[in-house]
Amino acid sequence: FQLQASGGGLVQAGGSLRLSCAASGFRLADYRIAWFRQAPGKEREGVSFSGGSTSYSDSVKGRFTISRDNAKNTVYLQMNDLKPEDTAVYYCAAGRPVASAWRTSSMYYYWGQGTLVTVSS
């Protein structure tokens, strides 16, 4: 079972990126999916969640959108109006947390390897 994250890169402030997370060996449709990120020197934080409903951290609400393509067994994170403080390694994760606990990383079974997003000012 594997999650493969991709789509990171270097972008100027105000720009956009779309991250992808492709699953192999299992169906993403059977799981709840979250994106986390970890900036240098900081703890990993939940960014967005898809599990029947969608949720976002306050810092990205209105700028990021999580979506799924079950036919492609892939989840996406569209990131618009990027800011330097969005710079981090982004991870996708699959599990079955209750919606109220989506930010708890220990609730997820499978993790992608991370993709680096760097936003320059």
Coordinates of N, CA, C and O in Angstrom, one line a residue:
F1 N 0.9 -1.2 0.0 CA 0.0 0.0 0.0 C 0.9 1.2 0.0 O 1.8 1.3 0.8
Q2 N 0.6 2.2 -0.9 CA 1.5 3.3 -1.1 C 0.7 4.5 -1.5 O -0.3 4.5 -2.2
L3 N 1.2 5.7 -0.9 CA 0.7 7.0 -1.4 C 1.9 7.7 -2.0 O 3.0 7.8 -1.4
Q4 N 1.7 8.3 -3.1 CA 2.8 9.0 -3.8 C 2.3 10.5 -4.0 O 1.4 10.7 -4.8
A5 N 3.0 11.4 -3.3 CA 2.7 12.8 -3.4 C 3.6 13.4 -4.4 O 4.8 13.1 -4.6
S6 N 3.0 14.4 -5.2 CA 3.8 15.1 -6.2 C 3.2 16.5 -6.4 O 2.1 16.8 -5.9
G7 N 3.9 17.3 -7.2 CA 3.4 18.6 -7.5 C 4.0 19.8 -6.8 O 3.7 20.9 -7.1
G8 N 4.9 19.6 -5.9 CA 5.5 20.7 -5.2 C 6.5 21.4 -6.1 O 6.8 20.9 -7.2
G9 N 7.0 22.5 -5.6 CA 8.0 23.3 -6.4 C 8.2 24.6 -5.8 O 7.7 24.9 -4.7
L10 N 8.8 25.5 -6.6 CA 9.1 26.9 -6.2 C 8.2 27.8 -6.9 O 8.0 27.7 -8.1
V11 N 7.5 28.6 -6.1 CA 6.5 29.6 -6.7 C 6.6 30.9 -6.0 O 7.0 31.0 -4.8
Q12 N 6.3 32.0 -6.7 CA 6.3 33.3 -6.1 C 5.0 33.5 -5.3 O 4.0 32.9 -5.6
A13 N 5.1 34.4 -4.3 CA 4.0 34.7 -3.5 C 2.8 35.2 -4.5 O 3.1 35.9 -5.4
G14 N 1.6 34.7 -4.2 CA 0.5 35.0 -5.0 C 0.2 33.9 -6.1 O -0.8 34.0 -6.7
G15 N 1.2 33.0 -6.3 CA 1.0 32.0 -7.3 C 0.2 30.8 -6.8 O -0.3 30.8 -5.7
S16 N 0.1 29.8 -7.7 CA -0.7 28.6 -7.4 C 0.1 27.4 -7.7 O 1.0 27.3 -8.5
L17 N -0.2 26.3 -7.0 CA 0.3 25.0 -7.3 C -0.8 24.0 -7.0 O -1.7 24.3 -6.2
R18 N -0.8 22.8 -7.7 CA -1.7 21.8 -7.4 C -0.9 20.5 -7.0 O -0.1 20.0 -7.8
L19 N -1.1 20.1 -5.8 CA -0.5 18.8 -5.3 C -1.4 17.7 -5.6 O -2.6 17.8 -5.6
S20 N -0.7 16.5 -5.9 CA -1.5 15.3 -6.2 C -1.0 14.2 -5.2 O 0.2 14.2 -4.8
C21 N -1.9 13.3 -4.9 CA -1.5 12.2 -4.1 C -2.2 11.0 -4.7 O -3.4 10.8 -4.6
A22 N -1.4 10.1 -5.3 CA -1.9 8.9 -5.9 C -1.7 7.7 -5.0 O -0.7 7.5 -4.5
A23 N -2.8 6.9 -4.9 CA -2.7 5.7 -4.1 C -2.5 4.5 -5.0 O -3.1 4.4 -6.1
S24 N -1.8 3.5 -4.4 CA -1.7 2.2 -5.1 C -1.8 1.1 -4.0 O -1.4 1.3 -2.9
G25 N -2.5 0.1 -4.4 CA -2.7 -1.1 -3.5 C -3.9 -1.0 -2.7 O -4.3 -2.0 -2.0
F26 N -4.6 0.2 -2.7 CA -5.9 0.3 -2.0 C -6.7 1.4 -2.6 O -6.2 2.2 -3.4
R27 N -8.0 1.4 -2.3 CA -8.9 2.4 -2.8 C -9.0 3.6 -1.9 O -9.4 3.5 -0.8
L28 N -8.6 4.8 -2.4 CA -8.7 6.0 -1.6 C -10.2 6.3 -1.3 O -10.4 6.9 -0.2
A29 N -11.1 5.8 -2.1 CA -12.5 6.1 -1.8 C -13.0 5.4 -0.5 O -14.0 5.8 0.1
D30 N -12.2 4.4 0.0 CA -12.6 3.7 1.2 C -12.0 4.4 2.5 O -12.2 4.0 3.6
Y31 N -11.3 5.5 2.3 CA -10.6 6.2 3.4 C -10.9 7.7 3.4 O -11.3 8.3 2.4
R32 N -10.7 8.2 4.6 CA -10.7 9.7 4.7 C -9.2 10.2 4.5 O -8.3 9.5 4.9
I33 N -9.1 11.3 3.8 CA -7.8 11.8 3.3 C -7.5 13.1 3.9 O -8.5 14.0 4.0
A34 N -6.3 13.4 4.3 CA -5.9 14.7 4.8 C -4.6 15.1 4.2 O -3.8 14.2 3.8
W35 N -4.4 16.4 4.1 CA -3.1 16.9 3.8 C -2.5 17.6 5.0 O -3.2 18.3 5.7
F36 N -1.3 17.3 5.3 CA -0.6 17.9 6.4 C 0.6 18.6 5.8 O 1.0 18.4 4.7
R37 N 1.2 19.5 6.6 CA 2.5 20.1 6.2 C 3.4 20.3 7.4 O 2.9 20.4 8.5
Q38 N 4.7 20.4 7.1 CA 5.6 20.6 8.2 C 6.7 21.6 7.7 O 7.4 21.3 6.7
A39 N 6.7 22.7 8.3 CA 7.7 23.8 8.0 C 9.0 23.5 8.8 O 8.9 22.9 9.9
P40 N 10.1 24.0 8.4 CA 11.4 23.8 9.2 C 11.2 24.3 10.6 O 10.8 25.4 10.8
G41 N 11.6 23.5 11.5 CA 11.5 23.9 12.9 C 10.1 23.9 13.6 O 10.0 24.3 14.7
K42 N 9.1 23.5 12.8 CA 7.8 23.5 13.3 C 7.2 22.1 13.3 O 7.6 21.2 12.7
E43 N 6.1 21.9 14.1 CA 5.4 20.7 14.1 C 4.5 20.5 12.9 O 4.1 21.4 12.2
R44 N 4.3 19.2 12.6 CA 3.4 18.9 11.5 C 2.0 19.4 11.8 O 1.5 19.2 13.0
E45 N 1.3 20.0 10.9 CA 0.0 20.5 11.1 C -1.0 20.1 10.0 O -0.6 19.9 8.9
G46 N -2.2 19.9 10.4 CA -3.2 19.5 9.4 C -3.6 20.7 8.6 O -3.8 21.8 9.1
V47 N -3.8 20.5 7.3 CA -4.1 21.6 6.4 C -5.5 21.5 5.8 O -6.3 22.4 5.8
S48 N -5.8 20.2 5.4 CA -7.1 20.0 4.8 C -7.5 18.6 4.9 O -6.7 17.7 5.1
F49 N -8.9 18.3 4.9 CA -9.4 17.0 5.2 C -10.6 16.8 4.2 O -11.4 17.7 4.0
S50 N -10.7 15.5 3.8 CA -11.8 15.1 2.9 C -12.3 13.8 3.5 O -11.6 12.7 3.4
G51 N -13.6 13.8 4.0 CA -14.1 12.6 4.5 C -15.6 12.7 4.6 O -16.1 12.7 5.7
G52 N -16.3 12.8 3.5 CA -17.7 13.1 3.5 C -17.9 14.6 3.5 O -18.6 15.1 2.6
S53 N -17.3 15.3 4.4 CA -17.3 16.7 4.3 C -15.8 17.1 4.2 O -14.9 16.3 4.3
T54 N -15.6 18.4 3.9 CA -14.2 18.9 3.8 C -14.0 19.9 5.0 O -14.9 20.6 5.4
S55 N -12.7 20.0 5.4 CA -12.3 20.9 6.4 C -11.0 21.5 6.1 O -10.2 20.9 5.3
Y56 N -10.7 22.7 6.6 CA -9.5 23.4 6.3 C -9.0 24.1 7.6 O -9.8 24.5 8.4
S57 N -7.7 24.2 7.7 CA -7.2 25.0 8.7 C -7.5 26.5 8.4 O -7.7 26.9 7.3
D58 N -7.5 27.3 9.5 CA -7.9 28.7 9.3 C -6.9 29.4 8.4 O -7.2 30.3 7.7
S59 N -5.6 29.0 8.5 CA -4.6 29.6 7.7 C -4.7 29.5 6.2 O -4.1 30.2 5.5
V60 N -5.4 28.4 5.8 CA -5.5 28.2 4.3 C -7.0 28.3 3.8 O -7.2 28.2 2.6
K61 N -7.9 28.5 4.7 CA -9.3 28.5 4.3 C -9.5 29.6 3.3 O -9.0 30.8 3.5
G62 N -10.2 29.3 2.2 CA -10.5 30.3 1.1 C -9.4 30.3 0.1 O -9.6 30.9 -1.0
R63 N -8.3 29.7 0.3 CA -7.2 29.7 -0.6 C -6.9 28.3 -1.2 O -6.5 28.1 -2.3
F64 N -7.1 27.3 -0.3 CA -6.8 25.9 -0.7 C -8.1 25.1 -0.9 O -9.1 25.4 -0.2
T65 N -8.1 24.2 -1.8 CA -9.2 23.3 -2.1 C -8.8 21.9 -2.2 O -7.9 21.6 -3.0
I66 N -9.4 21.0 -1.4 CA -9.1 19.6 -1.5 C -10.2 18.9 -2.4 O -11.3 19.3 -2.3
S67 N -9.7 18.0 -3.2 CA -10.7 17.3 -4.1 C -10.2 15.8 -4.3 O -9.0 15.6 -4.1
R68 N -11.1 15.0 -4.8 CA -10.8 13.6 -5.1 C -11.2 13.3 -6.5 O -12.2 13.8 -7.0
D69 N -10.4 12.4 -7.1 CA -10.8 11.7 -8.4 C -10.8 10.3 -8.1 O -9.7 9.7 -8.2
N70 N -11.9 9.7 -7.7 CA -11.9 8.3 -7.4 C -11.5 7.4 -8.5 O -10.9 6.3 -8.3
A71 N -11.9 7.8 -9.7 CA -11.5 7.0 -10.9 C -10.0 6.9 -11.1 O -9.5 5.8 -11.6
K72 N -9.3 7.9 -10.7 CA -7.8 7.9 -10.8 C -7.2 7.6 -9.5 O -5.9 7.5 -9.4
N73 N -8.0 7.3 -8.5 CA -7.5 6.9 -7.2 C -6.5 8.0 -6.6 O -5.4 7.7 -6.1
T74 N -6.9 9.2 -6.8 CA -6.0 10.4 -6.5 C -6.7 11.4 -5.8 O -7.9 11.7 -6.1
V75 N -6.1 12.1 -4.9 CA -6.6 13.3 -4.2 C -5.7 14.4 -4.5 O -4.5 14.3 -4.7
Y76 N -6.3 15.6 -4.6 CA -5.6 16.8 -5.0 C -5.7 17.9 -3.9 O -6.6 17.9 -3.1
L77 N -4.7 18.8 -3.9 CA -4.8 20.0 -3.1 C -4.4 21.2 -4.0 O -3.3 21.3 -4.4
Q78 N -5.5 21.9 -4.4 CA -5.3 23.1 -5.2 C -4.9 24.3 -4.2 O -5.7 24.6 -3.3
M79 N -3.8 24.9 -4.4 CA -3.3 25.9 -3.5 C -3.2 27.2 -4.3 O -2.4 27.3 -5.3
N80 N -4.0 28.2 -4.0 CA -4.0 29.5 -4.7 C -3.5 30.6 -3.7 O -3.5 30.4 -2.5
D81 N -3.1 31.7 -4.3 CA -2.7 32.9 -3.5 C -1.7 32.4 -2.4 O -1.8 32.7 -1.2
L82 N -0.7 31.7 -2.8 CA 0.3 31.2 -1.9 C 1.1 32.3 -1.2 O 1.4 33.4 -1.8
K83 N 1.5 32.0 0.0 CA 2.2 33.0 0.8 C 3.5 32.4 1.3 O 3.6 31.1 1.4
P84 N 4.5 33.2 1.6 CA 5.8 32.6 2.1 C 5.6 31.7 3.3 O 6.3 30.7 3.4
E85 N 4.6 31.9 4.1 CA 4.4 31.1 5.3 C 3.8 29.7 4.9 O 3.6 28.9 5.8
D86 N 3.4 29.5 3.7 CA 2.9 28.2 3.2 C 4.1 27.3 2.9 O 3.9 26.1 2.6
T87 N 5.3 27.8 2.9 CA 6.5 27.0 2.6 C 6.6 25.9 3.6 O 6.6 26.1 4.8
A88 N 6.7 24.6 3.1 CA 6.7 23.5 4.0 C 6.8 22.2 3.1 O 6.6 22.3 1.9
V89 N 7.1 21.1 3.7 CA 6.9 19.8 3.1 C 5.4 19.4 3.3 O 5.0 19.4 4.5
Y90 N 4.8 19.0 2.2 CA 3.4 18.7 2.3 C 3.2 17.1 2.2 O 3.8 16.5 1.3
Y91 N 2.4 16.6 3.1 CA 2.2 15.1 3.1 C 0.7 14.8 3.0 O -0.1 15.5 3.5
C92 N 0.4 13.8 2.2 CA -1.0 13.3 2.2 C -1.0 12.1 3.1 O 0.0 11.4 3.3
A93 N -2.2 11.8 3.6 CA -2.4 10.7 4.6 C -3.8 10.1 4.4 O -4.7 10.9 4.1
A94 N -3.9 8.8 4.6 CA -5.2 8.1 4.5 C -5.5 7.4 5.8 O -4.6 6.7 6.3
G95 N -6.7 7.5 6.3 CA -7.1 6.8 7.5 C -8.5 6.9 7.7 O -9.3 7.1 6.7
R96 N -9.0 6.6 8.9 CA -10.4 6.7 9.2 C -10.6 7.4 10.5 O -11.3 6.9 11.4
P97 N -10.1 8.6 10.6 CA -10.4 9.4 11.8 C -11.8 9.9 11.9 O -12.4 10.1 10.8
V98 N -12.3 10.1 13.0 CA -13.6 10.8 13.1 C -13.3 12.2 12.7 O -12.2 12.8 12.8
A99 N -14.3 12.9 12.1 CA -14.1 14.2 11.5 C -13.5 15.2 12.4 O -12.7 16.0 12.1
S100 N -14.0 15.1 13.7 CA -13.5 16.1 14.7 C -12.1 15.9 15.0 O -11.5 16.8 15.6
A101 N -11.5 14.8 14.7 CA -10.1 14.5 15.0 C -9.2 14.5 13.8 O -8.1 13.9 13.8
W102 N -9.6 15.1 12.7 CA -8.9 15.0 11.5 C -7.4 15.5 11.5 O -6.6 15.1 10.8
R103 N -7.2 16.4 12.5 CA -5.8 17.0 12.6 C -4.9 16.1 13.3 O -3.7 16.4 13.5
T104 N -5.3 15.0 13.9 CA -4.5 14.1 14.7 C -3.8 13.1 13.8 O -4.4 12.2 13.2
S105 N -2.5 13.3 13.6 CA -1.7 12.6 12.6 C -1.7 11.1 12.9 O -1.6 10.2 12.0
S106 N -1.8 10.7 14.2 CA -1.7 9.3 14.6 C -3.0 8.5 14.2 O -3.0 7.3 14.2
M107 N -4.0 9.2 13.7 CA -5.2 8.6 13.2 C -5.1 8.1 11.8 O -6.1 7.5 11.3
Y108 N -4.0 8.3 11.1 CA -3.9 7.9 9.7 C -2.9 6.7 9.6 O -1.9 6.6 10.2
Y109 N -3.3 5.8 8.6 CA -2.6 4.6 8.5 C -1.5 4.7 7.4 O -0.4 4.1 7.6
Y110 N -1.8 5.4 6.4 CA -0.8 5.5 5.2 C -0.4 6.9 5.0 O -1.3 7.9 5.0
W111 N 0.9 7.1 4.7 CA 1.4 8.5 4.4 C 2.2 8.5 3.1 O 2.9 7.5 2.8
G112 N 2.1 9.6 2.4 CA 2.9 9.8 1.3 C 4.3 10.3 1.8 O 4.5 10.6 2.9
Q113 N 5.2 10.4 0.8 CA 6.6 10.7 1.2 C 6.9 12.2 1.4 O 7.9 12.5 1.8
G114 N 5.9 13.0 1.0 CA 6.1 14.4 1.1 C 6.6 15.1 -0.1 O 7.4 14.5 -0.9
T115 N 6.1 16.3 -0.4 CA 6.5 17.1 -1.5 C 6.8 18.5 -1.0 O 6.0 19.0 -0.3
L116 N 7.9 19.1 -1.4 CA 8.3 20.4 -0.9 C 7.7 21.5 -1.7 O 7.8 21.6 -2.9
V117 N 7.1 22.4 -1.0 CA 6.5 23.6 -1.6 C 7.3 24.8 -1.0 O 7.4 25.0 0.2
T118 N 7.9 25.6 -1.9 CA 8.6 26.8 -1.4 C 8.0 28.0 -2.1 O 7.9 28.1 -3.3
V119 N 7.6 29.0 -1.3 CA 7.0 30.2 -1.8 C 7.9 31.4 -1.5 O 8.3 31.6 -0.3
S120 N 8.4 32.0 -2.5 CA 9.3 33.1 -2.4 C 8.5 34.5 -2.3 O 7.5 34.6 -2.9
S121 N 9.1 35.4 -1.6 CA 8.4 36.7 -1.4 C 8.8 37.7 -2.5 O 9.7 37.4 -3.3

